PDB file of C-alpha atoms in Angstrom:
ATOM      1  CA  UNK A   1       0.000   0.000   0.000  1.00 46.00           C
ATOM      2  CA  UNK A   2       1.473   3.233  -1.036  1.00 51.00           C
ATOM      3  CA  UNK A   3       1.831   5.279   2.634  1.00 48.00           C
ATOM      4  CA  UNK A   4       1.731   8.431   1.211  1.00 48.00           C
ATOM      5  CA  UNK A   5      -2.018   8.245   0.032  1.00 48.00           C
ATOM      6  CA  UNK A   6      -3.722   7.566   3.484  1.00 51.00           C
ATOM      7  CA  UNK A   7      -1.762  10.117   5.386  1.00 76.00           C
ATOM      8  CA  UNK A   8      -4.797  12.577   4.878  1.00 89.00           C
ATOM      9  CA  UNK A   9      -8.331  11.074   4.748  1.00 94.00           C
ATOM     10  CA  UNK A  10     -10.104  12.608   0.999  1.00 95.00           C
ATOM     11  CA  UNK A  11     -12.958  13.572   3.078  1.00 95.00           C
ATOM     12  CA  UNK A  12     -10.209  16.063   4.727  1.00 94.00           C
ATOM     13  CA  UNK A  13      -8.170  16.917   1.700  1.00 91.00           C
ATOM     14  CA  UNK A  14     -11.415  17.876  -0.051  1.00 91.00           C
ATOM     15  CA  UNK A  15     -12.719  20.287   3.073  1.00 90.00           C
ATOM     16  CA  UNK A  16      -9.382  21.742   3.830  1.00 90.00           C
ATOM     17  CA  UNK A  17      -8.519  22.265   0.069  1.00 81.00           C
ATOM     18  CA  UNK A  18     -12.213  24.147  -0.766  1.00 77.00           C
ATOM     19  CA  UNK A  19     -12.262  26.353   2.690  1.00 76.00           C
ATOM     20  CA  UNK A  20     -11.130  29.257   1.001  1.00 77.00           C
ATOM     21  CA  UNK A  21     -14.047  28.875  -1.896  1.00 74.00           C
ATOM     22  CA  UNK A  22     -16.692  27.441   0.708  1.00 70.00           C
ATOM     23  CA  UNK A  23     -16.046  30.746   3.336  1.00 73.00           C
ATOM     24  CA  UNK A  24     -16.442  33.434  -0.610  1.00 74.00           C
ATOM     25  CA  UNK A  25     -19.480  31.628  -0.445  1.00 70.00           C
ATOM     26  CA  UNK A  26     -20.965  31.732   2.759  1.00 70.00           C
ATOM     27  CA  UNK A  27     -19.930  35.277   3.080  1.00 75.00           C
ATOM     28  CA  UNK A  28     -21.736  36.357   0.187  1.00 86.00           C
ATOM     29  CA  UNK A  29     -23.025  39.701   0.656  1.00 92.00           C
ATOM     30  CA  UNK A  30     -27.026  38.405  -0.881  1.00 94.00           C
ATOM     31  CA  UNK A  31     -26.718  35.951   1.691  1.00 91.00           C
ATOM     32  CA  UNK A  32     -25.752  38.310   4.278  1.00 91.00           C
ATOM     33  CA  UNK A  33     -28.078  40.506   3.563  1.00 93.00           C
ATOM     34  CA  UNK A  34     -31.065  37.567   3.344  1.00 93.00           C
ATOM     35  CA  UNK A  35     -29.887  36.052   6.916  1.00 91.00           C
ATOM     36  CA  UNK A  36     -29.732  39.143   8.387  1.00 92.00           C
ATOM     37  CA  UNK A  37     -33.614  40.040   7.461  1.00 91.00           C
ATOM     38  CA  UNK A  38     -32.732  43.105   5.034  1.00 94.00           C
ATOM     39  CA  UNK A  39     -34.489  41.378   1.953  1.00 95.00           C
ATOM     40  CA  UNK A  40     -38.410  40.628   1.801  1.00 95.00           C
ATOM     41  CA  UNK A  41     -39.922  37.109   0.951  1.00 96.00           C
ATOM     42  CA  UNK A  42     -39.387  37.714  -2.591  1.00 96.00           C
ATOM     43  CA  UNK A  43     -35.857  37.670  -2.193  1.00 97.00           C
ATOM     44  CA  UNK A  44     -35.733  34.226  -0.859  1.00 97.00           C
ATOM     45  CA  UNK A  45     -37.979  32.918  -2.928  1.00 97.00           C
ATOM     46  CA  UNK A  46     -35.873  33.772  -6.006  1.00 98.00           C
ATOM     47  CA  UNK A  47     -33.493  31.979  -3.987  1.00 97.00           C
ATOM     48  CA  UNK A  48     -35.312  28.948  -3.457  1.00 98.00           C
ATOM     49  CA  UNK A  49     -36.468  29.145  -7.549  1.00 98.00           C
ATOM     50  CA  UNK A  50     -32.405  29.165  -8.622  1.00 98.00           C
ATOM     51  CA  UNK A  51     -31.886  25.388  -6.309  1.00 98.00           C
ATOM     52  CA  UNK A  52     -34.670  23.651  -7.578  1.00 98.00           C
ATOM     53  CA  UNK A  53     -32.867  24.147 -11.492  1.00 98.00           C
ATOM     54  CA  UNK A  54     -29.524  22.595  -9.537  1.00 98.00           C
ATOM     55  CA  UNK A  55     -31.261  20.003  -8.322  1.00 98.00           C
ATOM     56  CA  UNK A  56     -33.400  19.107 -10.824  1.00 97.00           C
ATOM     57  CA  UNK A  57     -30.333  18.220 -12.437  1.00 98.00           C
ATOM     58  CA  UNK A  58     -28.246  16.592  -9.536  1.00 98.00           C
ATOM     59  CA  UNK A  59     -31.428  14.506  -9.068  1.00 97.00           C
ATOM     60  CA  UNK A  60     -32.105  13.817 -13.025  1.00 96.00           C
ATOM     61  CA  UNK A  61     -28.545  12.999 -13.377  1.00 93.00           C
ATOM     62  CA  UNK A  62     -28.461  10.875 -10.032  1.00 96.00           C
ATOM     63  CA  UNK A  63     -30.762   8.008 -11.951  1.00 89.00           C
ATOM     64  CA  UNK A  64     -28.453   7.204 -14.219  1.00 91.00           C
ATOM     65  CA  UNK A  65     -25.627   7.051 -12.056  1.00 97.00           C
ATOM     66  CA  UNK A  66     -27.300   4.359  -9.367  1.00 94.00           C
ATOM     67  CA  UNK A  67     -25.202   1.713 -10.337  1.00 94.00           C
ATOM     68  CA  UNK A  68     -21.781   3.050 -11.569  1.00 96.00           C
ATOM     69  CA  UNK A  69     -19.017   2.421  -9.544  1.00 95.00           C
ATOM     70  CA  UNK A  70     -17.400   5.520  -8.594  1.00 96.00           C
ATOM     71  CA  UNK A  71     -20.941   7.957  -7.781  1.00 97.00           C
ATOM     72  CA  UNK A  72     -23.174   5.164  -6.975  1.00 97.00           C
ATOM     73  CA  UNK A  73     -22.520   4.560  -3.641  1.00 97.00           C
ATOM     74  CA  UNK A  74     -23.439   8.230  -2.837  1.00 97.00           C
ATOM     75  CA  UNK A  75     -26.916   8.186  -4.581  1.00 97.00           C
ATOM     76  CA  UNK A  76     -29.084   8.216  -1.711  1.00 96.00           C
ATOM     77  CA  UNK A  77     -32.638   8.854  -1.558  1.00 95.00           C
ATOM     78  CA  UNK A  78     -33.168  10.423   1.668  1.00 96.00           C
ATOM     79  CA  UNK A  79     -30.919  13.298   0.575  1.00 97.00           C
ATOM     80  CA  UNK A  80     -33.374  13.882  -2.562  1.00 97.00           C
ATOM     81  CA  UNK A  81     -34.566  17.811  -2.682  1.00 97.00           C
ATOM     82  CA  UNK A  82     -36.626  18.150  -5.982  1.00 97.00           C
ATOM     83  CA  UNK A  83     -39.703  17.036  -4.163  1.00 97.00           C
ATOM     84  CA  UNK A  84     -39.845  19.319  -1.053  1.00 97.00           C
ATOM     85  CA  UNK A  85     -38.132  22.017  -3.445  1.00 98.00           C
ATOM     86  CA  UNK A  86     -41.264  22.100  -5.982  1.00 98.00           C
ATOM     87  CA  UNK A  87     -43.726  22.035  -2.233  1.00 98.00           C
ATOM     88  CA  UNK A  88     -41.966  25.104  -1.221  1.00 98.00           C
ATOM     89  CA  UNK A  89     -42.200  26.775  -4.291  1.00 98.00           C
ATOM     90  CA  UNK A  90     -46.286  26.250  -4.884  1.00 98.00           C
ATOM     91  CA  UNK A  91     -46.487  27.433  -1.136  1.00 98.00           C
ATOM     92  CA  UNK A  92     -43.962  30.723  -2.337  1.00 98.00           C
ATOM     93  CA  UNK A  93     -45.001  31.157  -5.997  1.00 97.00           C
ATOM     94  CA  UNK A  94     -48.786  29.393  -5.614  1.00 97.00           C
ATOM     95  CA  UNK A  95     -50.065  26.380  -7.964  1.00 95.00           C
ATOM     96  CA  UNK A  96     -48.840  27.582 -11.260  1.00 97.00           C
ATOM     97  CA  UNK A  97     -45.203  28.367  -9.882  1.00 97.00           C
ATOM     98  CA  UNK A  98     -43.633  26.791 -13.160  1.00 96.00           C
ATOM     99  CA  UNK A  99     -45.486  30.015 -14.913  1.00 96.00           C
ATOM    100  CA  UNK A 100     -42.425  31.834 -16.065  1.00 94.00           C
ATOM    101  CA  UNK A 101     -39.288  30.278 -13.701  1.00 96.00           C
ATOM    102  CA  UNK A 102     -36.146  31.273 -15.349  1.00 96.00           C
ATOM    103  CA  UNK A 103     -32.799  30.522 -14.291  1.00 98.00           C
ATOM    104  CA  UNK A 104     -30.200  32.953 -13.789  1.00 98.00           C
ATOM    105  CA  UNK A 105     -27.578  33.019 -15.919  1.00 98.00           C
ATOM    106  CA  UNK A 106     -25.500  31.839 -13.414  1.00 98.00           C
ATOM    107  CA  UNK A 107     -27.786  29.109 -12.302  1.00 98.00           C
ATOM    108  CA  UNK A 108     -27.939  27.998 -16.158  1.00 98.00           C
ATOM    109  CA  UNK A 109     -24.150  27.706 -15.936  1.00 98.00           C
ATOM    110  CA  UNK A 110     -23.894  25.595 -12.789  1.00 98.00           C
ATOM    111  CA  UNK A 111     -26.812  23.574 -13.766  1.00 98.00           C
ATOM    112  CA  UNK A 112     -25.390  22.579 -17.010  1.00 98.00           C
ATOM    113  CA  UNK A 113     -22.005  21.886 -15.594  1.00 98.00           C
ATOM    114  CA  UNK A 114     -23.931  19.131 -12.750  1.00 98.00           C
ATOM    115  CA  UNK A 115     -25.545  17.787 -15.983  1.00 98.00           C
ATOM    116  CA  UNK A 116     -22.184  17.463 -17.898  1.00 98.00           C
ATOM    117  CA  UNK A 117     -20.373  15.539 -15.168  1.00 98.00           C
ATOM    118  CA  UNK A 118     -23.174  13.517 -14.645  1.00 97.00           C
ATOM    119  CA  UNK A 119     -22.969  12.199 -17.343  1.00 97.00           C
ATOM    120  CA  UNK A 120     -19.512  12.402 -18.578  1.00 97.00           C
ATOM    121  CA  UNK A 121     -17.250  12.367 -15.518  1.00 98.00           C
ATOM    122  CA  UNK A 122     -19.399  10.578 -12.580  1.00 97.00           C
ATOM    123  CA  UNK A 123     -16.476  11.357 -10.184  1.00 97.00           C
ATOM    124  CA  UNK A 124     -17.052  15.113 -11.029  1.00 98.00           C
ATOM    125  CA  UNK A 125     -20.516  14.532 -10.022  1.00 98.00           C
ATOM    126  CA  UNK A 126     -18.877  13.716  -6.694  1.00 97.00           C
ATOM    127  CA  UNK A 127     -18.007  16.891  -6.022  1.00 97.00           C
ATOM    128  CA  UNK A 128     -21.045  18.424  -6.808  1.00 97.00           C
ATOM    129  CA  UNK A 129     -23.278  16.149  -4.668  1.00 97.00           C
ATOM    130  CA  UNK A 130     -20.702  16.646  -1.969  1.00 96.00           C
ATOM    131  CA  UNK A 131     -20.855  20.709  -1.877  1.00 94.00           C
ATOM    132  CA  UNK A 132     -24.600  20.659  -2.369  1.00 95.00           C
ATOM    133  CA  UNK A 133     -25.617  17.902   0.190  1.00 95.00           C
ATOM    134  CA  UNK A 134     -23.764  18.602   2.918  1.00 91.00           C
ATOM    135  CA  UNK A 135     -23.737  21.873   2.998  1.00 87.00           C
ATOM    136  CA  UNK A 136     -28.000  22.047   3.339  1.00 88.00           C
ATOM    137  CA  UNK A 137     -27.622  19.045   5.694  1.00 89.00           C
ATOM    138  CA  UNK A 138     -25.429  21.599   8.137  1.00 86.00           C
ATOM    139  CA  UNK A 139     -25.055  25.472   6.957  1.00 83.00           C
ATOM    140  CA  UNK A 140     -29.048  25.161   5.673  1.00 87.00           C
ATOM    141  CA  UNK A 141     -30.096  25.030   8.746  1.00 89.00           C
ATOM    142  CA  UNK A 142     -29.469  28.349   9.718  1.00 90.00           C
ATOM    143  CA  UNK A 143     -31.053  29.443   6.729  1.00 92.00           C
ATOM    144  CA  UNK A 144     -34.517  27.281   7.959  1.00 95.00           C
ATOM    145  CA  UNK A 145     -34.143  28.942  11.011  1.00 94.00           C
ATOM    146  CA  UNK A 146     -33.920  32.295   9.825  1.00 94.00           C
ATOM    147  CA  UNK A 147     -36.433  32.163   7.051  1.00 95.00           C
ATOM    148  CA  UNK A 148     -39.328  30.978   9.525  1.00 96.00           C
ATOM    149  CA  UNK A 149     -38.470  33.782  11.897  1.00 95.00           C
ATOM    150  CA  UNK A 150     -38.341  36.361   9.079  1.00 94.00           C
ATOM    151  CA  UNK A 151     -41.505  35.236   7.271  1.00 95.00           C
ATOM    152  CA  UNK A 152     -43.315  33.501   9.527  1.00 94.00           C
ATOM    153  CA  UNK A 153     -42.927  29.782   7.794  1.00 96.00           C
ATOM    154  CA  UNK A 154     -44.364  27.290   9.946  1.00 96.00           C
ATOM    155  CA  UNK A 155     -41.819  25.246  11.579  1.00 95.00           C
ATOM    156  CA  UNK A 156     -40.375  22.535   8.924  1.00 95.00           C
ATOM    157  CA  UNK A 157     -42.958  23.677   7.030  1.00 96.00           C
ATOM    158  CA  UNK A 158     -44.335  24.511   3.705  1.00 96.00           C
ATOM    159  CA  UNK A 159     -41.529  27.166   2.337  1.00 97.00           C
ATOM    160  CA  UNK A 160     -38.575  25.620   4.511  1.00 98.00           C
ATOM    161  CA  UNK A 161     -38.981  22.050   3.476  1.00 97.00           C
ATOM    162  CA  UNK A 162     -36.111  21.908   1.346  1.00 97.00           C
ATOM    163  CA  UNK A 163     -33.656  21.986   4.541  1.00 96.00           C
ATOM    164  CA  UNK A 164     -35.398  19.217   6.112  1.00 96.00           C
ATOM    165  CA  UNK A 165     -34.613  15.822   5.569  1.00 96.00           C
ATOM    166  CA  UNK A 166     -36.997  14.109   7.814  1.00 94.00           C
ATOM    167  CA  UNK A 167     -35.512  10.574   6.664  1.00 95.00           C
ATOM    168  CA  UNK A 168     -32.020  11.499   8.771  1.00 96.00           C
ATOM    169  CA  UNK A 169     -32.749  10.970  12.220  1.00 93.00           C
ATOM    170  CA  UNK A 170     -29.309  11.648  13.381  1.00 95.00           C
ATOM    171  CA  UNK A 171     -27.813  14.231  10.829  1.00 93.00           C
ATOM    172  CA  UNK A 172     -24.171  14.312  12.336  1.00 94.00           C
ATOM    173  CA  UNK A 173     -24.144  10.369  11.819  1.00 97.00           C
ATOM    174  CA  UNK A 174     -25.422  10.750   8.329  1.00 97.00           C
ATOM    175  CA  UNK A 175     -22.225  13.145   7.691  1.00 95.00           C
ATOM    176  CA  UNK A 176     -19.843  10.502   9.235  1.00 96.00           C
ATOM    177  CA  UNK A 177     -21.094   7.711   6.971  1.00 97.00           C
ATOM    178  CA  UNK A 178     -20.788  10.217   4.105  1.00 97.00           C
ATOM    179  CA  UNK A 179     -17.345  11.200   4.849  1.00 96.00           C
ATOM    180  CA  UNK A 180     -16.246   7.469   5.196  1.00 97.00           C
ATOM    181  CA  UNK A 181     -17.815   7.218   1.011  1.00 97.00           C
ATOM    182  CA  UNK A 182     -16.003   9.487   0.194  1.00 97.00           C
ATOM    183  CA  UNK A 183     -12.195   8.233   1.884  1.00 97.00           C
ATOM    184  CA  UNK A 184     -13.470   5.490   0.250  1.00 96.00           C
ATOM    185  CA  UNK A 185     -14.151   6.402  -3.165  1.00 96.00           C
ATOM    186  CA  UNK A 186     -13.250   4.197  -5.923  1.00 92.00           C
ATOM    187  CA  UNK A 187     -10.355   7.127  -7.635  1.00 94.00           C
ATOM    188  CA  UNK A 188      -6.570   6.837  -8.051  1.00 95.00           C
ATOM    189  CA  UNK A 189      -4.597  10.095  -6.083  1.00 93.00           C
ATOM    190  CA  UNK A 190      -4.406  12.268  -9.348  1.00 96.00           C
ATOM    191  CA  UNK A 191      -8.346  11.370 -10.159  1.00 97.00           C
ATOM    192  CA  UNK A 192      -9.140  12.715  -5.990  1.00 96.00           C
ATOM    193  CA  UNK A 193      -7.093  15.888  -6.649  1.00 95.00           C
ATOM    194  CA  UNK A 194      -9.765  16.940 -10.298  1.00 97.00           C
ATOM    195  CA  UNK A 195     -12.631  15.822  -7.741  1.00 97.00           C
ATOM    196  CA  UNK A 196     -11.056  18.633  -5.377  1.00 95.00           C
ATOM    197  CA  UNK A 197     -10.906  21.116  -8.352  1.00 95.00           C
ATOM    198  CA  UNK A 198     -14.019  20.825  -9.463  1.00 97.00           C
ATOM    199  CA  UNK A 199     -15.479  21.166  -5.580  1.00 94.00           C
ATOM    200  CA  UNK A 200     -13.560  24.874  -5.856  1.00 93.00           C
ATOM    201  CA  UNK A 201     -15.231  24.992  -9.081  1.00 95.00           C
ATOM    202  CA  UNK A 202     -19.151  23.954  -7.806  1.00 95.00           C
ATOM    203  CA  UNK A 203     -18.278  26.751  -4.923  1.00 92.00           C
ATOM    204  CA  UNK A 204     -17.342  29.353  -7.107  1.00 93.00           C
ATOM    205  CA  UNK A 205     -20.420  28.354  -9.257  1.00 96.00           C
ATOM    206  CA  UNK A 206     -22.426  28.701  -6.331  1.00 94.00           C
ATOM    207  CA  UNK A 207     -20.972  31.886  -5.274  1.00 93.00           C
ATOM    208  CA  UNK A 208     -21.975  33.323  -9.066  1.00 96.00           C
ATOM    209  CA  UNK A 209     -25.705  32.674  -7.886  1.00 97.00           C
ATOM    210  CA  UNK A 210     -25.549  34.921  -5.101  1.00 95.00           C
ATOM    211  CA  UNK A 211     -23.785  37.509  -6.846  1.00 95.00           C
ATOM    212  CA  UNK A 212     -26.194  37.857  -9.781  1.00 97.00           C
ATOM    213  CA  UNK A 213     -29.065  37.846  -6.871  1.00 97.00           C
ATOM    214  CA  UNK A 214     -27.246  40.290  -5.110  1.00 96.00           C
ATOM    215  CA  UNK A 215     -27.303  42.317  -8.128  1.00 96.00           C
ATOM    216  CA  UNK A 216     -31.487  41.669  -8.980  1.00 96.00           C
ATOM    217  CA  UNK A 217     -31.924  42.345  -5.444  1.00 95.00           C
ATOM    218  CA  UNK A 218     -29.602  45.449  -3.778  1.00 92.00           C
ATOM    219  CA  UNK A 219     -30.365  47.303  -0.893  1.00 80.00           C
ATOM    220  CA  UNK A 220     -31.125  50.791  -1.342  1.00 53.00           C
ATOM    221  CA  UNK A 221     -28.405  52.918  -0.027  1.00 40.00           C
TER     222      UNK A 221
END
C-alpha cells in the first residue's frame, strides 16, 4: 500500500482544500443581507427558484448514475430535494409556480455543468453532490431557522422544506457515513485531486448565484 495516500483522509483533503471557496461563499453579501432580514420574501424565494434548477439536475442525473461504480454509492434517496423544493415553491409562488421560472444566468451555468459531469465524468458529479448535500444538511439550517423567523414559515414547514430531511434521524451520523464514502471512493490520487478542483469549481459556481441575486436584489443605499 502506497503510505503516502492515506496520510490525509479525501474527506479532509477535499474540506481543507475548498475552505477558502466554501467561506467566498458563505460570506456572500445576498446571503448576508437575506440572513440578516434586510431582503423581503421575494428575495428568498428567487433563492429557493435558482436550487430547484440545480437540483433538478443533480437529481435527473443521479438516476443514471445508481449503479456506476465511482458515484453510486453516494446516490441516496433520503438526501433527494426536488420534491420538497417544488412544495416550497407552490407554497412561495402558488399552484402555477412553473409560470415563467427562469434561471439565472448563473444558475444555467452551474446547472449545465452538474448535468455534464453527470454524465460524462461521474467522479465530477462527486463533487457536486458533496458541496450541495452537505452543505443544506449543516449550513441550511441556519437558513430554515432564519427564514421561519423572518416570514413567519411554519416550523419545517411549507416554504422551509427543502432543509429538512426528515428521513435522517441523526444528521451528524449521516455526515460521518458520508465522509467514510467518500475516503473510500473508488479514484486513483491524481483522479481525488480533479474531484477537489471541481469542488472549488461547484463553490465558485455557487458563489456566481448569489452575486447575480445580489445584483437583482440590492439594498437601497
Amino acid at each position: 500500500m502506497d503510505a503516502t495516500a492515506t496520510v490525509t483522509p479525501f474527506s479532509t483533503l477535499i474540506r481543507t482544500a475548498s475552505h477558502e471557496q466554501h467561506t467566498e461563499a458563505e460570506t456572500s453579501t445576498f446571503m448576508g443581507d437575506l440572513l440578516g432580514g434586510r431582503l423581503g420574501v421575494d428575495a428568498y424565494t428567487r433563492y429557493t427558484e435558482q436550487l430547484w434548477f440545480v437540483y433538478r439536475a443533480l437529481e435527473e442525473g443521479a438516476e443514471a448514475l445508481r449503479n456506476d461504480p465511482v458515484a453510486g454509492p453516494f446516490i441516496q434517496p433520503e438526501l433527494m430535494r426536488s420534491t420538497e423544493l417544488e412544495r416550497d415553491l407552490a407554497h412561495l409562488r402558488g399552484e402555477n409556480w412553473r409560470e415563467g421560472l427562469e434561471p439565472l444566468p448563473a444558475t444555467a451555468a452551474y446547472a449545465a455543468r452538474v448535468t455534464d459531469c453527470a454524465r460524462t465524468w461521474p467522479a465530477g458529479y462527486i463533487a457536486h453532490h458533496y458541496t450541495r448535500y452537505l452543505g443544506d444538511l449543516s449550513g441550511g439550517q441556519i437558513i430554515r431557522d432564519k427564514a421561519e423567523k423572518t416570514w413567519g414559515f411554519e416550523r419545517k414547514g411549507d416554504g422551509v422544506r427543502f432543509y429538512v430531511f426528515e428521513e435522517i434521524g441523526n444528521p451528524a451520523a449521516f455526515k460521518r457515513g458520508y465522509r467514510e464514502l467518500l475516503d473510500a471512493v473508488n479514484a486513483d490520487d491524481l483522479e481525488k485531486q480533479r474531484i477537489v478542483e471541481e469542488c472549488k469549481r461547484a463553490f465558485a459556481l455557487n458563489t456566481a448565484v448569489f452575486r447575480e441575486l445580489g445584483e437583482v436584489f440590492p439594498l437601497s443605499a
